[in-house]
Structure formats: structure tokens, C-alpha cells
Short mmCIF file of C-alpha atoms in Angstrom, two decimals:
data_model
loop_
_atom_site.label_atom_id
_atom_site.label_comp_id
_atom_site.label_asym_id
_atom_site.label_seq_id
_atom_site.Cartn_x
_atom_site.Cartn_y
_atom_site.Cartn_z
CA UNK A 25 -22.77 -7.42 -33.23
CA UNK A 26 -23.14 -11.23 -32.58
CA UNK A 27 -23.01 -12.16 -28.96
CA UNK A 28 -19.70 -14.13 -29.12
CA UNK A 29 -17.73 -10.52 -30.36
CA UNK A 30 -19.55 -8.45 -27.61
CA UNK A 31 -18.31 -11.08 -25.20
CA UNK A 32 -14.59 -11.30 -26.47
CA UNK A 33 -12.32 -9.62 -23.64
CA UNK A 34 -14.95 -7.57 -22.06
CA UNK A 35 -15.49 -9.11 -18.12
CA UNK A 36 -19.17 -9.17 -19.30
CA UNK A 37 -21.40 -9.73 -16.72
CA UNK A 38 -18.55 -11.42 -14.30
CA UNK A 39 -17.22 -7.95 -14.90
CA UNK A 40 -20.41 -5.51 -14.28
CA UNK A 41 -21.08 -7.46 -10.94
CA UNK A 42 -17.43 -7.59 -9.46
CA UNK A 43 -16.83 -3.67 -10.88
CA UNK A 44 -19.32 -3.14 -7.93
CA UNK A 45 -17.98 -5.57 -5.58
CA UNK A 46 -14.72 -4.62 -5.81
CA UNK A 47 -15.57 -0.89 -5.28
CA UNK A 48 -17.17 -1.77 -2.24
CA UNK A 49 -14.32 -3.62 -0.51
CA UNK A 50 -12.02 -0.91 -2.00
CA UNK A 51 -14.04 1.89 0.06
CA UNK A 52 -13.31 -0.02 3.36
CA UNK A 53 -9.53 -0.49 2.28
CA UNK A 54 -8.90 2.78 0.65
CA UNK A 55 -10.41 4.38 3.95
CA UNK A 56 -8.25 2.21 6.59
CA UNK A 57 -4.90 3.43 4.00
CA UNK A 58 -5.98 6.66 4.59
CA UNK A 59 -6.58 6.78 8.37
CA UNK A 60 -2.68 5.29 8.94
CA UNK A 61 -0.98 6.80 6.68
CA UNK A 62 -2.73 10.34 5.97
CA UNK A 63 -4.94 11.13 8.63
CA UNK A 64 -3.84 9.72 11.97
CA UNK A 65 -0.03 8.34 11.41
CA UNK A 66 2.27 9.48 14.78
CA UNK A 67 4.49 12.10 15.13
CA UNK A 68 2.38 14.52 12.28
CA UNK A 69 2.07 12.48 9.69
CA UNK A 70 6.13 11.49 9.18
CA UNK A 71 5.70 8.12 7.42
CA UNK A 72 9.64 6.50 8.09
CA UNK A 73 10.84 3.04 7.24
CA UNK A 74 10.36 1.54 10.75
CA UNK A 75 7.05 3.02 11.05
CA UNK A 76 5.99 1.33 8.19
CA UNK A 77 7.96 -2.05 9.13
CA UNK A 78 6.50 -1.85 12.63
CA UNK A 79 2.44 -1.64 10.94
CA UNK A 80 3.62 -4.54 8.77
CA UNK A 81 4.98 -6.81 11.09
CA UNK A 82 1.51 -7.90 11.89
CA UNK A 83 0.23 -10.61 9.29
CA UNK A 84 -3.23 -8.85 9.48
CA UNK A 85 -1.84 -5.49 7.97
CA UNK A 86 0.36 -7.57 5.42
CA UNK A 87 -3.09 -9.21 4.03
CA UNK A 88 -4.97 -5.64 4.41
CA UNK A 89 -2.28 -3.92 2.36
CA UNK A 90 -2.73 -7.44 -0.04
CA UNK A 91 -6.04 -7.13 -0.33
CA UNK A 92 -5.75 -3.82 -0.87
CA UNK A 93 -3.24 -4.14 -3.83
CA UNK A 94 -5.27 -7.08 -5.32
CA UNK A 95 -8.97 -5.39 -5.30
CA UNK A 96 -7.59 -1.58 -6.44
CA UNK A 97 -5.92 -3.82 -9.25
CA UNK A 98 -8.55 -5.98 -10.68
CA UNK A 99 -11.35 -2.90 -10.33
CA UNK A 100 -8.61 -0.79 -11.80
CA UNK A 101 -7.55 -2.41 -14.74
CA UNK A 102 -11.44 -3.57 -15.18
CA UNK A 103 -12.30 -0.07 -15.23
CA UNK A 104 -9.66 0.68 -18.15
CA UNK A 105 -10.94 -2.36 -19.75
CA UNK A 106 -13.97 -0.64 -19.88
CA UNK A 107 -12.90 2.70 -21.22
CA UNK A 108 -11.64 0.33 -23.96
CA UNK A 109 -14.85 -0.97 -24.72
CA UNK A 110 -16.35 2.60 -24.87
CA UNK A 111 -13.65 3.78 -27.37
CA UNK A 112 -11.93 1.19 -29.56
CA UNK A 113 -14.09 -0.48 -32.14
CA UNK A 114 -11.67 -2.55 -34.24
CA UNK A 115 -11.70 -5.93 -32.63
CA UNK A 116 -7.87 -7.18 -33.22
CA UNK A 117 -6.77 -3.73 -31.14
CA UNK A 118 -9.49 -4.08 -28.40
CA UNK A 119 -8.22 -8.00 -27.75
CA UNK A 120 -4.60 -6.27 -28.27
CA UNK A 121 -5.09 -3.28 -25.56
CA UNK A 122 -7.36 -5.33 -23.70
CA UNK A 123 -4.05 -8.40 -23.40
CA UNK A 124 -0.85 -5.59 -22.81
CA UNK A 125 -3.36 -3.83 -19.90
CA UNK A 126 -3.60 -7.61 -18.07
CA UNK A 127 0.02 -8.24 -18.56
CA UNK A 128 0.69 -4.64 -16.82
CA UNK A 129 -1.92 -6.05 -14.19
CA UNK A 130 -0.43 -9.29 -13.22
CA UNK A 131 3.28 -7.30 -13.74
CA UNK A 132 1.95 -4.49 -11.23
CA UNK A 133 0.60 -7.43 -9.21
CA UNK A 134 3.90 -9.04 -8.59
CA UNK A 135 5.71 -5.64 -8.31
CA UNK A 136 2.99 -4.46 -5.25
CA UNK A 137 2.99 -8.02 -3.19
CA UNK A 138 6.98 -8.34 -3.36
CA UNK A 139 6.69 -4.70 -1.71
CA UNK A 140 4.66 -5.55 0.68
CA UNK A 141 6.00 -8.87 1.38
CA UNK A 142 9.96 -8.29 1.07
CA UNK A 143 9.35 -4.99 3.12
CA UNK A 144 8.27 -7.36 5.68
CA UNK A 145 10.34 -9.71 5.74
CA UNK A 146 13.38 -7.49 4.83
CA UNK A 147 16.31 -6.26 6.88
CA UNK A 148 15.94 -3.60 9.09
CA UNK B 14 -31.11 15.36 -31.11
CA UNK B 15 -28.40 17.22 -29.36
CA UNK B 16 -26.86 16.61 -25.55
CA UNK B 17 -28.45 17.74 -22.60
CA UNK B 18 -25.70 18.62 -20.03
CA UNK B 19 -28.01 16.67 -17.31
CA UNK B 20 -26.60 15.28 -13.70
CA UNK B 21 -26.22 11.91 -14.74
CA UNK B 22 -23.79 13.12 -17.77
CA UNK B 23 -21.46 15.38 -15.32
CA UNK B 24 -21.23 12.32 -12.96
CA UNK B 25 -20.33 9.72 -15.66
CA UNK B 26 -17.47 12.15 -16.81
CA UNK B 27 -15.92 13.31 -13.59
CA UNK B 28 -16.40 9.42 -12.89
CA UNK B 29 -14.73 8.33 -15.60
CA UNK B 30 -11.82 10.80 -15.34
CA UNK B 31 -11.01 10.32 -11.90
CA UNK B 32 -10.95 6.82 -12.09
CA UNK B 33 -8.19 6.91 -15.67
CA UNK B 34 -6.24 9.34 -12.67
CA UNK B 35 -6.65 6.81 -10.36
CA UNK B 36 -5.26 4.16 -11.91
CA UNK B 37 -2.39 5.97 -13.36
CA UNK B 38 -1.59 7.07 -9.43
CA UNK B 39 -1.40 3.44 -8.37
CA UNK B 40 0.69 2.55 -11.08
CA UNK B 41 3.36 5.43 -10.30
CA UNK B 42 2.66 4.38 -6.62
CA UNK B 43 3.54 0.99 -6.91
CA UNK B 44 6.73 1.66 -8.82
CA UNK B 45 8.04 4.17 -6.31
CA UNK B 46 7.84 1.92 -3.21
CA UNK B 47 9.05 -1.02 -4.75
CA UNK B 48 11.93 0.78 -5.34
CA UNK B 49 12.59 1.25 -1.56
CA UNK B 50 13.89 -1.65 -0.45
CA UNK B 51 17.07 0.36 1.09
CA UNK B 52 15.78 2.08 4.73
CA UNK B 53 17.71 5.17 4.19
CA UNK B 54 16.63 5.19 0.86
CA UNK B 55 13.27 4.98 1.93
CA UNK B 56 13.75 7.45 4.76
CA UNK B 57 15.13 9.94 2.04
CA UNK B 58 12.53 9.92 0.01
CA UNK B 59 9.85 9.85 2.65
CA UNK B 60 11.49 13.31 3.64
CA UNK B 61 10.68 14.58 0.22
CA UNK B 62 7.08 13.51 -0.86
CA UNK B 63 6.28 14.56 2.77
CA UNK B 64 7.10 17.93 2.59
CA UNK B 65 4.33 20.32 3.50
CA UNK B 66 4.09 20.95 -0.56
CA UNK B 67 3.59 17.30 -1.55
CA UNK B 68 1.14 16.95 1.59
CA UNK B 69 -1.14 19.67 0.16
CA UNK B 70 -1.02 17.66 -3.55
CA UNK B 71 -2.38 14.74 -1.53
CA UNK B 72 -5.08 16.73 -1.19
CA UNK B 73 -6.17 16.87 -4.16
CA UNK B 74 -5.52 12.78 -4.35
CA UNK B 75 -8.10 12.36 -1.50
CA UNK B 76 -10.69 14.63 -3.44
CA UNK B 77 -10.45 12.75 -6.24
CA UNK B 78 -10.82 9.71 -4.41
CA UNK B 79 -13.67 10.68 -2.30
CA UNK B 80 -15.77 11.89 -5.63
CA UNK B 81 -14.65 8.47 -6.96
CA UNK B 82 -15.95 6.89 -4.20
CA UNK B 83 -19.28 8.38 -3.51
CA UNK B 84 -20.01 8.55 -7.30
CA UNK B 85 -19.28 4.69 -7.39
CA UNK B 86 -22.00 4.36 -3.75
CA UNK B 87 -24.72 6.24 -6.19
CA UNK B 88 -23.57 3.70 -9.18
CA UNK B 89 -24.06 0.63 -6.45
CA UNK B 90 -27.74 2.43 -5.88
CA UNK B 91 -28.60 2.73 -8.88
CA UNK B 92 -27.69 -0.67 -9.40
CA UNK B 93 -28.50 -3.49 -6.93
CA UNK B 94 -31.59 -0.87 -5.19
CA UNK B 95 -33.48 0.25 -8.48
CA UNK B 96 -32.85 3.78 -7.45
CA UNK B 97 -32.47 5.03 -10.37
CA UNK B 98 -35.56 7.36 -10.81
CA UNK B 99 -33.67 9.27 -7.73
CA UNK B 100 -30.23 9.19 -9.28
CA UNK B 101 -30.07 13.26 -9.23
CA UNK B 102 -31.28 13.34 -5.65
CA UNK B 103 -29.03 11.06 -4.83
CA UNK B 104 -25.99 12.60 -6.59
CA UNK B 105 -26.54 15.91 -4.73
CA UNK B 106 -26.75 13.98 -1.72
CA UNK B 107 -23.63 12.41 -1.88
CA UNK B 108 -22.27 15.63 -2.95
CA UNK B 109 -23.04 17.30 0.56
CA UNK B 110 -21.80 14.10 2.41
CA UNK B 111 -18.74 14.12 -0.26
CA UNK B 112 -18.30 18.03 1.15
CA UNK B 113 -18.02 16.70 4.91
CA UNK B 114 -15.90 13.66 4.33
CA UNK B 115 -13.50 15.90 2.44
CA UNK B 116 -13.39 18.35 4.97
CA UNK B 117 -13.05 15.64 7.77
CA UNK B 118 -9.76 14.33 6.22
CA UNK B 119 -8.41 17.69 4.60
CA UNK B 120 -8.56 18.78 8.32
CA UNK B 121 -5.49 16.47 9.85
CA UNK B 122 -3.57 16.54 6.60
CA UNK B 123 -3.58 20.23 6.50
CA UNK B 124 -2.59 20.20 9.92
CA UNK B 125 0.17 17.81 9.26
CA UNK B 126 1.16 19.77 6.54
CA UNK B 127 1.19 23.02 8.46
CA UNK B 128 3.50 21.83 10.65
CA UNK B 129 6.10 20.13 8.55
CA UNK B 130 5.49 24.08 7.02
CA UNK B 131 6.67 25.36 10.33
CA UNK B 132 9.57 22.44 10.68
CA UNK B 133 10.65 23.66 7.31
CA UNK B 134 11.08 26.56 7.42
CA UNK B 135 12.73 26.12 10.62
CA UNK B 136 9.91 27.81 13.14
CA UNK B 137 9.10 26.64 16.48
CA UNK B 138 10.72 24.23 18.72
CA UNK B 139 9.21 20.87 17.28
CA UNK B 140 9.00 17.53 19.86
CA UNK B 141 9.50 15.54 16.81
CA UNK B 142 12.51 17.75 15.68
CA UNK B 143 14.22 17.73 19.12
CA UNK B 144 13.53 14.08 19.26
CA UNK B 145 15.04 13.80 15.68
CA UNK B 146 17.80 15.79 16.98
CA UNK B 147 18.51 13.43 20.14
CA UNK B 148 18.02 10.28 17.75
CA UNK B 149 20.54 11.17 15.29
CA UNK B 150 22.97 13.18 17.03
CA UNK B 151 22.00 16.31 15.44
CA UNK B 152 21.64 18.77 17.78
CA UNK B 153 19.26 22.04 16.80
CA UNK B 154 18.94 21.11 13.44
CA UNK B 155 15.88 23.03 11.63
CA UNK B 156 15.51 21.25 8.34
CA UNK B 157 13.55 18.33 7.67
CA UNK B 158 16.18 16.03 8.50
CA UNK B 159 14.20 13.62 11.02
CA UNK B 160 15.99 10.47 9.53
CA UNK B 161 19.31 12.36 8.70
CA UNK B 162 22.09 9.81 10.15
CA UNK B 163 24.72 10.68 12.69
CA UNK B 164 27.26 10.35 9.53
CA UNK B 165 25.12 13.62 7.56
CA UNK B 166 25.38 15.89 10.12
CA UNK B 167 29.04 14.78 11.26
CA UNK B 168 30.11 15.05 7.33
CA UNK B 169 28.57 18.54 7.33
CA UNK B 170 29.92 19.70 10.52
CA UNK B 171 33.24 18.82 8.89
CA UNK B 172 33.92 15.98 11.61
#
């Protein structure tokens, strides 16, 4: 396999060092969603709209929950990207599955910061 | 040449699965919020996935995500510390410290679950549920109806 097909769509080294990055920021974030909203939310655990509209009215939760949504993204769909690697051989599907899963990224993306954003800035 | 099932192998497949689960949960997760623009709607479906029965399912989210973790700080090890001649020790390790974080989280979320058990099945005389009650008009309501509106109960109560 020449160099310039083992490189095509694969994060390559970019990849193996952010895979690890990523996963490190994500263990601080995942823990700090976990602590408000499984371990230590008031009134035993009920999560309710203005609970969750009072935590992001602050502008430093908004950009935890971003950041949040952002690194579980990129060192999720990096991760799949992987499993791709591992499985699919042919070239044309690997660049095809590879493509569709970075569409559903940057779809998932916009989907999660609306959320977080438009929650924030929405009614109530 | 055949396999050896070794450490290292076991890892890289629970690894590997957990993290496919993973991603398919934030997918699902993602969806479902955005979807909850409406606070009643949001309310009302709060209500459900936080049922004792859905809390004890999260459960098995957090176990997943603490094996995915941990197996990820051997991975980081491995990597950027040369530790890989100790990759076994260090699994096993992890695997005892995995056993206490798990525990240390399972504990509040079975508690919360336990008592949104009790609230459900209408047992004990809750703070939250008479505060529920005072909120929304409700009085001595048992189900979990914490964000039920004054129009719910006065539509049931034939009002």
C-alpha cells in the first residue's frame, strides 16, 4: 500500500495524537456532565427545564456543554473512522463511509450547539 | 499461529465496543434534546427517562463510560509514557480503580433512583412531592407529576 492510499481519509497521525487529546479533555467534561446532572443535581436527581435553563444561563456552562459537544464529536466520529480503517478495504467505500460519517458529524454538530444555544437563549 | 486470548486483546475489544455504543448514545442523545425546545415538552419527557427504571439503565451508561475511560488512561500510558511492557499491570490496575469510581457514582444514582422508586409508587411523604404539590396546585398527588400544570390536575379533577 503506497503511502498516499494509507493516508487518504484516515486522520493519520493528526488523528492518532488528537484521538488521545481529545480523550483527555473528554474525561474532565464527561465527569463535570456527570456530577450535575447524575450524581449531585437538586431535589434527587429531577433534571426540569428551568433547572437546566438556570445551569445555562451562565456563559461558562454554555461553552462547557460546547466543548463538550465539540470534543465527544470529533473523538467520536474519529473513533468510527477508525473502525473503518480496521474493516473496509475497498478504497472508493472507505472515502464513501469515511465522507457520509463527517457529514453526520458536522449535521450532529449543528443539531447539539443550536440545543445548547437556543435553550439558552429561548423562552422560558 | 492461532489467538491467544491475552489482556491486551480483551481490552482492545471491550474498548472498541463501548466506544461504537458510545457514539451511537450521543447520537440518540443529541436528537432527543434538540427536540425539546417546548418547556412542558421538556418537563414531560424529563418525567419519563427519569423514572427510577431509566435511572438504573443509566447505570449501565456510566459503566460503560468509566471502562471507556480508564481503558483510554492505559491507551494514553502506553502511549506518550512507554509503558507498555506494564500494559497488563496497568489494565488490572485501572480495573480496581474502575471498581471504585463505579461504585462512587452508582451510589447517588441508585439513591436517586430509589427514591423516585418510592415517589412512584406513591410511598412516603416526599419534600419534593409536597413542594410539587404546592407549585402546581396539586394537592397530595403521588405520581411522578412534579411538573404536572395546574391545568392536568384541574382537567382530571373534572374542574
Amino acid at each position: 500500500m503506497s503511502e498516499r492510499e494509507r493516508g487518504l481519509g484516515s486522520g493519520g497521525a493528526f488523528g492518532w495524537f488528537f484521538q488521545r487529546i481529545t480523550g483527555a479533555i473528554l474525561l474532565i467534561t464527561l465527569l463535570g456532565h456527570f456530577w450535575v446532572l447524575h450524581f449531585f443535581p437538586p431535589d434527587h436527581g429531577a433534571i426540569t427545564y428551568e433547572s437546566v435553563m438556570q445551569r445555562l444561563s451562565h456563559p461558562l456552562w454554555r461553552t462547557f456543554d460546547l466543548l463538550f459537544l465539540v470534543f465527544g464529536l470529533y473523538h467520536g466520529m474519529n473513533g468510527v473512522t477508525l473502525v473503518i480503517h480496521d474493516y473496509v478495504s475497498s478504497k472508493g467505500w472507505r472515502m464513501a463511509l469515511v465522507g457520509t460519517l463527517w457529514v453526520a458529524a458536522v449535521f450532529f454538530l449543528l443539531i447539539g450547539s443550536m440545543t445548547i444555544l437556543g435553550l439558552a437563549g429561548g423562552k422560558a | 499461529m492461532h489467538y491467544r486470548w491475552k489482556t491486551g486483546m480483551l481490552a482492545w475489544v471491550l474498548f472498541r465496543i463501548t466506544g461504537l455504543a458510545l457514539v451511537a448514545y450521543l447520537a440518540m442523545h443529541i436528537m432527543v434534546i434538540s427536540k425539546l425546545h417546548d418547556p412542558a415538552k421538556f418537563n414531560k419527557t424529563m418525567d419519563f427517562l427519569g423514572s427510577w427504571q431509566f435511572r438504573m439503565l443509566e447505570l449501565g451508561l456510566f459503566a460503560v463510560v468509566v471502562y471507556h475511560s480508564l481503558n483510554g488512561v492505559r491507551i494514553f500510558l502506553v502511549d506518550f509514557f512507554n509503558a507498555s511492557v506494564h500494559q497488563a499491570r496497568i489494565f488490572w490496575t485501572l480495573a480496581v480503580v474502575g471498581l471504585i469510581l463505579f461504585s462512587a457514582g452508582a451510589y447517588p444514582m441508585i439513591s436517586h433512583a430509589m427514591y423516585w422508586k418510592d415517589v412512584q409508587s406513591g410511598r412516603g411523604s416526599h419534600a419534593i412531592l409536597q413542594k410539587a404539590s404546592t407549585d402546581n396546585c396539586c394537592p397530595g398527588q403521588v405520581e411522578v407529576t412534579a411538573h404536572k400544570s395546574c391545568d392536568d390536575c384541574a382537567a382530571k379533577e373534572g374542574k
